[in-house]
Short mmCIF file of C-alpha atoms in Angstrom, two decimals:
data_model
loop_
_atom_site.label_atom_id
_atom_site.label_comp_id
_atom_site.label_asym_id
_atom_site.label_seq_id
_atom_site.Cartn_x
_atom_site.Cartn_y
_atom_site.Cartn_z
CA MET O 1 -35.63 -2.13 -7.64
CA SER O 2 -38.98 -1.19 -5.60
CA SER O 3 -40.51 2.36 -6.21
CA PRO O 4 -40.27 5.02 -3.99
CA ASP O 5 -42.96 4.34 -1.30
CA PRO O 6 -43.17 7.33 1.70
CA THR O 7 -45.30 5.10 3.53
CA LEU O 8 -42.81 2.21 3.86
CA ASP O 9 -42.48 1.27 7.50
CA THR O 10 -39.00 0.75 7.87
CA ALA O 11 -39.39 -0.01 11.42
CA ASN O 12 -41.22 -3.30 10.68
CA ASP O 13 -39.27 -4.68 7.70
CA THR O 14 -38.08 -8.21 8.60
CA ARG O 15 -35.62 -8.42 5.46
CA LYS O 16 -32.36 -10.00 6.42
CA VAL O 17 -29.73 -8.55 4.46
CA LEU O 18 -26.41 -9.69 4.10
CA VAL O 19 -23.53 -7.69 3.20
CA VAL O 20 -20.06 -8.92 1.59
CA GLY O 21 -17.40 -6.64 2.32
CA ALA O 22 -16.61 -4.43 5.41
CA SER O 23 -14.56 -1.79 3.86
CA VAL O 24 -16.47 1.63 3.29
CA ALA O 25 -19.21 0.53 0.86
CA GLY O 26 -20.30 -2.37 2.99
CA VAL O 27 -20.13 -0.40 6.54
CA ARG O 28 -21.39 3.25 5.19
CA THR O 29 -24.40 1.16 3.41
CA VAL O 30 -25.04 -0.57 6.94
CA GLN O 31 -25.22 3.03 8.52
CA ALA O 32 -27.55 4.35 6.26
CA LEU O 33 -30.01 1.45 6.53
CA ARG O 34 -29.67 2.12 10.41
CA SER O 35 -30.06 5.85 9.90
CA ALA O 36 -33.00 5.09 8.19
CA GLY O 37 -35.05 3.20 10.41
CA PHE O 38 -34.69 -0.57 9.08
CA THR O 39 -34.64 -2.75 11.97
CA GLY O 40 -33.80 -5.87 9.99
CA VAL O 41 -31.31 -8.33 10.45
CA ILE O 42 -28.13 -7.00 9.05
CA THR O 43 -24.76 -9.39 8.96
CA VAL O 44 -21.56 -8.21 7.47
CA LEU O 45 -18.64 -10.56 6.14
CA GLY O 46 -15.17 -9.09 5.92
CA ALA O 47 -12.41 -11.38 4.40
CA GLU O 48 -9.96 -9.67 6.76
CA ARG O 49 -9.78 -10.40 10.23
CA HIS O 50 -8.90 -7.01 11.07
CA PHE O 51 -11.93 -4.54 12.55
CA PRO O 52 -13.37 -2.37 9.53
CA TYR O 53 -11.04 0.57 8.96
CA ASP O 54 -10.35 3.24 6.37
CA LYS O 55 -8.34 2.27 3.09
CA PRO O 56 -6.84 5.65 1.78
CA PRO O 57 -4.45 5.95 4.50
CA ILE O 58 -2.91 2.70 3.67
CA SER O 59 -1.26 4.75 1.17
CA LYS O 60 -0.41 7.39 2.98
CA GLU O 61 -0.82 8.33 6.79
CA MET O 62 0.17 4.91 7.53
CA LEU O 63 3.34 5.16 5.74
CA SER O 64 4.31 8.76 7.24
CA SER O 65 7.07 8.54 9.76
CA GLU O 66 5.14 10.86 12.16
CA SER O 67 2.20 8.62 12.41
CA THR O 68 1.68 5.66 14.64
CA GLY O 69 1.46 3.16 11.43
CA GLU O 70 -2.25 2.07 12.95
CA PRO O 71 -5.09 1.68 10.68
CA VAL O 72 -8.02 4.22 11.07
CA PRO O 73 -11.03 2.37 12.24
CA LEU O 74 -14.34 2.70 10.73
CA LEU O 75 -16.06 1.27 13.15
CA THR O 76 -15.72 0.60 16.82
CA GLU O 77 -17.16 -2.34 19.03
CA ASP O 78 -19.36 0.19 20.20
CA ASP O 79 -20.81 1.03 16.99
CA VAL O 80 -21.13 -2.50 16.37
CA ALA O 81 -23.48 -3.18 19.39
CA LYS O 82 -25.27 0.12 18.52
CA LEU O 83 -25.87 -0.67 14.78
CA ASP O 84 -27.19 -4.01 15.87
CA VAL O 85 -25.21 -5.74 13.30
CA GLU O 86 -23.34 -8.98 13.19
CA LEU O 87 -20.28 -8.72 11.98
CA ARG O 88 -18.12 -11.59 11.06
CA LEU O 89 -14.66 -11.24 10.43
CA GLY O 90 -12.29 -13.61 8.96
CA ALA O 91 -15.06 -14.78 6.24
CA ALA O 92 -13.99 -14.50 2.77
CA ALA O 93 -17.27 -15.19 0.29
CA VAL O 94 -16.14 -18.37 -1.82
CA ARG O 95 -19.69 -18.92 -3.18
CA LEU O 96 -22.82 -17.56 -4.45
CA ASP O 97 -26.30 -19.44 -5.25
CA PRO O 98 -28.43 -16.04 -6.16
CA ALA O 99 -31.62 -18.83 -6.82
CA ALA O 100 -31.32 -20.31 -3.14
CA LYS O 101 -30.11 -16.78 -1.83
CA VAL O 102 -27.21 -18.19 0.25
CA VAL O 103 -23.47 -17.15 0.29
CA THR O 104 -21.06 -19.63 1.50
CA THR O 105 -17.48 -18.48 3.18
CA GLU O 106 -14.07 -20.35 2.75
CA ASP O 107 -14.88 -22.29 6.31
CA GLY O 108 -17.97 -23.62 4.67
CA GLU O 109 -20.54 -21.82 6.47
CA ALA O 110 -23.68 -20.72 4.55
CA HIS O 111 -25.43 -17.30 4.87
CA ALA O 112 -28.70 -16.99 3.97
CA TYR O 113 -30.31 -13.52 2.87
CA ASP O 114 -33.48 -11.85 1.62
CA VAL O 115 -31.40 -8.76 -0.03
CA LEU O 116 -27.74 -9.40 -0.67
CA VAL O 117 -24.98 -6.25 -1.05
CA ILE O 118 -22.00 -7.21 -2.85
CA ALA O 119 -19.07 -4.69 -1.51
CA THR O 120 -15.93 -6.96 -2.26
CA GLY O 121 -13.66 -3.92 -3.58
CA ALA O 122 -10.69 -4.53 -5.46
CA SER O 123 -7.59 -6.63 -5.63
CA ALA O 124 -3.84 -5.36 -6.15
CA ARG O 125 -2.12 -6.65 -9.02
CA ASN O 126 1.11 -8.40 -8.73
CA LEU O 127 3.98 -9.23 -10.84
CA PRO O 128 4.46 -12.93 -11.62
CA SER O 129 8.04 -13.31 -10.77
CA GLY O 130 7.20 -11.42 -7.39
CA GLU O 131 4.92 -14.28 -5.58
CA GLY O 132 6.77 -15.57 -2.73
CA LEU O 133 9.77 -12.95 -2.43
CA ALA O 134 10.18 -11.09 0.55
CA GLY O 135 10.62 -7.29 0.24
CA VAL O 136 7.86 -7.27 -2.71
CA HIS O 137 5.05 -5.31 -1.71
CA THR O 138 1.63 -4.50 -3.13
CA LEU O 139 -0.68 -1.75 -1.02
CA ARG O 140 -4.27 -2.98 -0.56
CA ASN O 141 -4.58 -3.63 3.04
CA ALA O 142 -3.50 -2.90 6.50
CA GLU O 143 -1.12 -5.94 6.69
CA ASP O 144 0.40 -4.42 3.39
CA ALA O 145 0.94 -1.14 5.08
CA VAL O 146 2.49 -2.33 8.34
CA GLN O 147 4.47 -4.70 6.78
CA LEU O 148 6.00 -2.22 4.03
CA ARG O 149 6.35 0.51 6.56
CA SER O 150 8.77 -1.80 8.85
CA GLU O 151 11.32 -2.23 5.99
CA LEU O 152 11.42 1.68 5.30
CA ALA O 153 14.82 3.13 6.83
CA PRO O 154 16.92 5.95 5.49
CA GLY O 155 19.35 4.46 2.81
CA ARG O 156 17.37 1.64 1.59
CA LYS O 157 16.95 1.07 -2.32
CA ALA O 158 13.29 0.97 -3.31
CA VAL O 159 12.13 0.65 -6.74
CA VAL O 160 8.42 1.56 -7.37
CA VAL O 161 6.68 -0.35 -10.26
CA GLY O 162 3.99 1.93 -11.89
CA ALA O 163 3.72 5.61 -11.46
CA GLY O 164 0.09 5.90 -10.47
CA PHE O 165 -1.25 7.48 -7.66
CA ILE O 166 -0.52 4.54 -5.43
CA GLY O 167 3.00 4.54 -6.80
CA ALA O 168 3.28 8.08 -6.52
CA GLU O 169 1.99 7.99 -3.07
CA PHE O 170 4.46 5.28 -1.68
CA ALA O 171 7.30 7.12 -3.41
CA ALA O 172 6.81 10.27 -1.59
CA ALA O 173 6.18 8.88 1.67
CA ALA O 174 9.54 6.83 1.13
CA ARG O 175 11.26 10.12 0.07
CA ALA O 176 10.37 11.28 3.67
CA TRP O 177 12.31 8.42 5.40
CA ASP O 178 15.31 9.25 3.14
CA VAL O 179 14.81 5.99 0.97
CA ASP O 180 16.63 6.25 -2.61
CA VAL O 181 13.43 5.84 -4.83
CA THR O 182 13.13 5.01 -8.14
CA VAL O 183 9.72 5.01 -10.06
CA VAL O 184 9.54 2.72 -13.36
CA GLU O 185 6.66 3.58 -15.65
CA ALA O 186 5.91 1.55 -18.85
CA GLN O 187 4.25 4.41 -20.51
CA PRO O 188 6.31 7.16 -21.91
CA ILE O 189 4.17 9.99 -19.12
CA PRO O 190 2.89 8.80 -16.17
CA LEU O 191 -0.92 9.22 -15.78
CA ALA O 192 -1.19 10.26 -19.20
CA HIS O 193 -4.14 7.86 -20.07
CA ILE O 194 -6.16 9.81 -17.33
CA LEU O 195 -4.72 13.53 -17.18
CA GLY O 196 -3.23 13.71 -20.63
CA ASP O 197 0.51 14.36 -21.61
CA ARG O 198 0.78 17.59 -20.24
CA ILE O 199 -0.64 17.27 -17.00
CA GLY O 200 0.89 13.61 -16.31
CA ALA O 201 3.95 15.24 -17.28
CA GLU O 202 3.59 18.23 -14.35
CA LEU O 203 3.01 15.50 -11.86
CA GLY O 204 5.51 13.06 -13.19
CA GLY O 205 7.76 16.24 -12.13
CA LEU O 206 7.20 15.91 -8.59
CA HIS O 207 9.29 12.65 -8.19
CA GLU O 208 12.52 14.37 -9.30
CA LEU O 209 11.98 17.63 -7.82
CA HIS O 210 11.99 15.65 -4.27
CA GLY O 211 14.92 13.30 -5.20
CA ALA O 212 13.09 10.44 -6.60
CA THR O 213 14.45 9.16 -10.08
CA LEU O 214 11.42 8.61 -12.55
CA MET O 215 12.22 5.86 -15.43
CA THR O 216 9.60 6.00 -18.34
CA GLY O 217 8.74 4.02 -21.17
CA VAL O 218 10.41 0.89 -19.85
CA THR O 219 8.58 -1.95 -18.49
CA THR O 220 9.81 -4.71 -15.78
CA LYS O 221 10.89 -8.00 -17.03
CA ARG O 222 11.69 -9.88 -13.83
CA LEU O 223 12.28 -9.55 -10.16
CA VAL O 224 15.65 -11.01 -9.09
CA GLY O 225 16.29 -12.95 -5.67
CA GLU O 226 16.21 -16.51 -4.17
CA THR O 227 14.15 -15.82 -1.34
CA ARG O 228 14.28 -11.84 -1.10
CA VAL O 229 14.41 -9.35 -3.74
CA GLU O 230 17.65 -7.88 -4.59
CA ALA O 231 17.35 -6.00 -7.87
CA VAL O 232 14.60 -5.48 -10.76
CA GLU O 233 15.62 -6.19 -14.39
CA LEU O 234 14.49 -3.89 -17.00
CA SER O 235 13.16 -4.46 -20.44
CA ASP O 236 15.94 -2.35 -21.70
CA GLY O 237 18.66 -4.44 -19.96
CA ARG O 238 19.42 -2.41 -17.04
CA THR O 239 19.29 -3.64 -13.54
CA LEU O 240 18.05 -1.62 -10.61
CA PRO O 241 19.25 -2.89 -6.85
CA ALA O 242 16.42 -3.06 -4.70
CA ASP O 243 15.71 -3.68 -1.03
CA ILE O 244 11.94 -3.16 -1.39
CA VAL O 245 9.98 -3.39 -4.34
CA VAL O 246 6.26 -1.88 -4.45
CA VAL O 247 4.01 -3.41 -7.12
CA GLY O 248 1.48 -0.24 -8.34
CA ILE O 249 0.01 -1.26 -11.48
CA GLY O 250 -3.61 -1.05 -10.68
CA ALA O 251 -6.45 -3.28 -9.61
CA GLU O 252 -8.74 -5.44 -10.13
CA PRO O 253 -12.52 -6.13 -9.27
CA ALA O 254 -12.56 -8.83 -6.30
CA THR O 255 -15.50 -11.26 -8.41
CA ALA O 256 -13.72 -14.43 -8.66
CA TRP O 257 -15.93 -15.77 -6.26
CA LEU O 258 -18.82 -15.38 -8.09
CA LYS O 259 -17.93 -17.69 -11.33
CA GLY O 260 -20.79 -19.58 -11.77
CA SER O 261 -23.30 -17.77 -9.88
CA GLY O 262 -24.79 -16.07 -13.36
CA LEU O 263 -24.40 -12.69 -12.23
CA PRO O 264 -23.27 -10.27 -15.00
CA VAL O 265 -19.27 -9.52 -14.62
CA SER O 266 -17.18 -7.39 -16.68
CA ASN O 267 -14.56 -5.44 -15.23
CA GLY O 268 -17.16 -5.31 -12.31
CA ILE O 269 -20.36 -6.12 -11.51
CA ASP O 270 -22.70 -4.87 -14.11
CA CYS O 271 -25.63 -2.77 -12.48
CA GLU O 272 -28.70 -0.42 -13.19
CA ALA O 273 -28.45 3.28 -12.11
CA SER O 274 -29.94 2.32 -8.34
CA LEU O 275 -26.93 -0.18 -7.97
CA GLU O 276 -29.20 -3.41 -8.05
CA VAL O 277 -27.47 -5.84 -10.15
CA THR O 278 -28.67 -6.37 -13.85
CA GLY O 279 -31.06 -9.23 -13.93
CA PHE O 280 -31.11 -9.94 -10.51
CA PRO O 281 -33.38 -8.54 -8.09
CA ASP O 282 -32.39 -7.68 -4.56
CA VAL O 283 -28.89 -8.01 -5.21
CA TYR O 284 -26.80 -4.85 -4.88
CA ALA O 285 -23.47 -3.71 -5.89
CA ALA O 286 -21.28 -1.05 -4.34
CA GLY O 287 -18.04 0.41 -4.51
CA ASP O 288 -15.08 -0.36 -6.55
CA VAL O 289 -16.73 -3.65 -7.39
CA ALA O 290 -19.68 -1.97 -9.33
CA ARG O 291 -19.96 -1.12 -12.88
CA PRO O 292 -23.44 1.19 -12.97
CA LEU O 293 -24.73 3.24 -15.29
CA HIS O 294 -23.56 6.61 -14.88
CA PHE O 295 -26.19 9.17 -14.72
CA LEU O 296 -23.99 12.02 -15.88
CA TYR O 297 -21.91 9.71 -18.35
CA GLY O 298 -24.97 8.09 -19.67
CA GLU O 299 -23.06 4.49 -20.05
CA PRO O 300 -21.44 1.88 -17.48
CA VAL O 301 -18.66 3.22 -15.40
CA ARG O 302 -16.57 1.55 -12.78
CA ILE O 303 -14.81 3.87 -10.39
CA GLU O 304 -12.22 3.16 -7.49
CA HIS O 305 -12.66 6.05 -5.88
CA TRP O 306 -12.83 5.97 -1.83
CA THR O 307 -15.66 8.80 -2.31
CA ASN O 308 -17.59 6.78 -4.88
CA ALA O 309 -17.90 3.76 -2.49
CA ASN O 310 -19.22 6.16 0.15
CA ASP O 311 -21.90 8.00 -2.54
CA HIS O 312 -22.92 3.96 -3.03
CA ALA O 313 -23.63 3.06 0.30
CA ALA O 314 -26.32 6.02 0.42
CA LEU O 315 -27.88 4.89 -2.90
CA VAL O 316 -27.96 1.42 -2.01
CA ALA O 317 -29.76 1.58 1.24
CA SER O 318 -32.27 4.25 -0.63
CA SER O 319 -32.55 1.30 -3.26
CA ILE O 320 -33.17 -1.46 -0.64
CA LEU O 321 -35.97 0.46 1.28
CA GLY O 322 -37.67 1.94 -1.72
CA THR O 323 -36.78 5.66 -0.63
CA PRO O 324 -36.29 8.72 -2.87
CA VAL O 325 -32.84 7.85 -4.29
CA PRO O 326 -30.14 10.49 -3.73
CA ARG O 327 -28.36 12.37 -7.13
CA PRO O 328 -25.22 10.57 -7.31
CA ALA O 329 -22.17 12.55 -6.72
CA LEU O 330 -19.35 13.57 -9.31
CA PRO O 331 -16.53 11.28 -9.26
CA TYR O 332 -13.82 12.67 -7.00
CA VAL O 333 -10.54 11.16 -5.87
CA TRP O 334 -7.44 12.97 -3.93
CA SER O 335 -3.88 11.93 -3.92
CA ASP O 336 -1.18 13.22 -1.33
CA GLN O 337 2.38 13.61 -2.83
CA TYR O 338 5.09 15.51 -1.51
CA GLY O 339 3.13 18.00 0.40
CA HIS O 340 0.70 18.29 -2.22
CA ARG O 341 -3.11 17.41 -2.49
CA ILE O 342 -3.61 16.96 -5.90
CA GLN O 343 -7.72 16.58 -6.39
CA ILE O 344 -9.67 15.42 -9.40
CA ILE O 345 -13.56 16.13 -10.37
CA GLY O 346 -14.99 13.97 -13.04
CA LEU O 347 -13.63 12.09 -15.60
CA PRO O 348 -11.03 14.08 -17.30
CA SER O 349 -10.18 10.98 -19.38
CA ARG O 350 -13.07 11.42 -21.37
CA GLY O 351 -12.08 14.67 -22.56
CA GLU O 352 -9.31 16.90 -24.03
CA LEU O 353 -7.12 19.46 -22.04
CA VAL O 354 -8.56 23.02 -22.53
CA LEU O 355 -7.28 25.25 -19.94
CA THR O 356 -4.25 25.18 -17.50
CA ARG O 357 -3.17 27.58 -14.44
CA GLY O 358 0.03 27.42 -12.84
CA SER O 359 2.05 24.42 -12.19
CA ALA O 360 2.71 21.44 -10.25
CA ALA O 361 6.16 22.67 -9.14
CA THR O 362 5.02 25.74 -7.77
CA GLY O 363 2.45 24.04 -6.00
CA ASN O 364 -0.67 25.75 -7.54
CA LEU O 365 -2.23 24.05 -10.68
CA VAL O 366 -5.60 24.05 -12.24
CA ALA O 367 -6.24 22.00 -15.42
CA ALA O 368 -9.93 21.79 -17.11
CA TYR O 369 -11.21 19.19 -19.59
CA ALA O 370 -13.86 19.09 -21.94
CA GLY O 371 -15.53 16.64 -24.44
CA PRO O 372 -16.13 17.33 -28.08
CA ASP O 373 -18.91 19.72 -27.37
CA GLY O 374 -16.91 21.62 -25.28
CA VAL O 375 -18.56 21.05 -22.09
CA LEU O 376 -16.78 20.35 -19.14
CA VAL O 377 -16.07 16.64 -18.11
CA GLY O 378 -13.71 16.95 -15.31
CA ALA O 379 -10.75 18.86 -13.89
CA LEU O 380 -7.63 18.91 -11.39
CA VAL O 381 -6.58 20.97 -8.78
CA LEU O 382 -3.57 21.00 -7.01
CA GLY O 383 -3.32 23.66 -3.94
CA ASN O 384 -6.11 25.56 -4.93
CA PRO O 385 -9.28 24.57 -2.73
CA ARG O 386 -11.82 27.81 -4.16
CA MET O 387 -11.02 26.43 -7.48
CA LEU O 388 -11.70 22.95 -6.48
CA MET O 389 -15.44 24.38 -5.74
CA LYS O 390 -15.52 26.17 -9.02
CA CYS O 391 -14.40 23.18 -11.11
CA ARG O 392 -17.09 21.13 -9.36
CA LYS O 393 -20.10 23.02 -9.79
CA ALA O 394 -18.68 23.68 -13.63
CA VAL O 395 -18.35 20.00 -14.25
CA MET O 396 -21.80 19.08 -12.18
CA LYS O 397 -23.55 21.83 -14.50
CA SER O 398 -22.31 20.72 -17.80
CA VAL O 399 -20.80 24.47 -18.28
CA HIS O 400 -18.84 25.17 -21.43
CA HIS O 401 -15.45 25.43 -21.33
CA ALA O 402 -15.14 28.86 -22.84
CA ASP O 403 -17.96 30.27 -20.37
CA PHE O 404 -16.01 28.52 -17.39
CA GLU O 405 -12.43 30.45 -18.42
CA ARG O 406 -14.49 33.61 -19.29
CA ASP O 407 -15.87 33.89 -15.53
CA LEU O 408 -12.20 32.69 -13.79
CA PRO O 409 -10.24 35.72 -12.45
CA ALA O 410 -7.11 36.76 -14.27
CA ALA O 411 -5.25 34.60 -12.28
CA SER O 412 -6.00 31.75 -9.99
#
């Protein structure tokens, strides 16, 4: 990355910037570059044929019986014209030659660049036995959500494989349609690997409170059906009838197209704190696909959060232009379930639960996590926006959990 240069003339910068990926990280990078005065050529390659749209509503608003089910746009045609960007839709990248500075798309077209931004995101994992079966869904793009929403109707039976955030959000949306929902989770307690046993159990309890069935400590053996799914066979021998199956077992960084490029790929693309890919000048990674050195944790971390992708865009633009780099924000993710907004600051998985107030069942829960030195590393807040700000400041300032607790009111 070039050093910050306050005299840099972005208005006369003629470099060609190629952005691979048309979701939030890619789109916001373009907007940040133009806002900073960059006048060079910008081309965006989007694998989907949809105009760029926001991803969080896919498992939230788009499934609601009260919504239109339409994607929430990130850009309009007017925006594209004002940004003076070439937007190529349905142009999935299949190969990168960093020596020649060329990206090839599946139609065989070669796209040359001076600066490359890789923002290809992540792809949903599926069950092998679900490939090709009607009624089996993952939730990673707008078409997934539209197709799934069309199958929701009162009295239908849905089995959700995985009790993570995507699975839980679908379960909540389906219950609002009066769908009979069963959530199957391989671990004894949902989300325990992120939030610990106690808080994982609190959130898992929301399913039962709202009429869904939660089955833990059991895996999916296979999906039953000829052309359409009819049932889910579990590892303990039970079989669940199913009209719909939603697979929410995580995602993998979309890096398959980089095979043979030489880029350092290991659970994402390894890059510096500036988001420049390690060992590859003028190549940057942003969003779910990036695995940069994290300023707070001192080691590479890949984070699949919308806000992280948004923050990466500003950082990449500054790195490309050699302008002062903004300090990265704390990791933040939210999940809407059964009328509750669950918000997580930092990385609770890097610590132990040291403080709880309230409960998920009452709609007011605060949980704080600290590392071995007692310093806060993360927090979860449900239904208490004022506490969210307190937690954010405390984690950002590396406050000791004892000091944090001492400053809290008697009841929060």
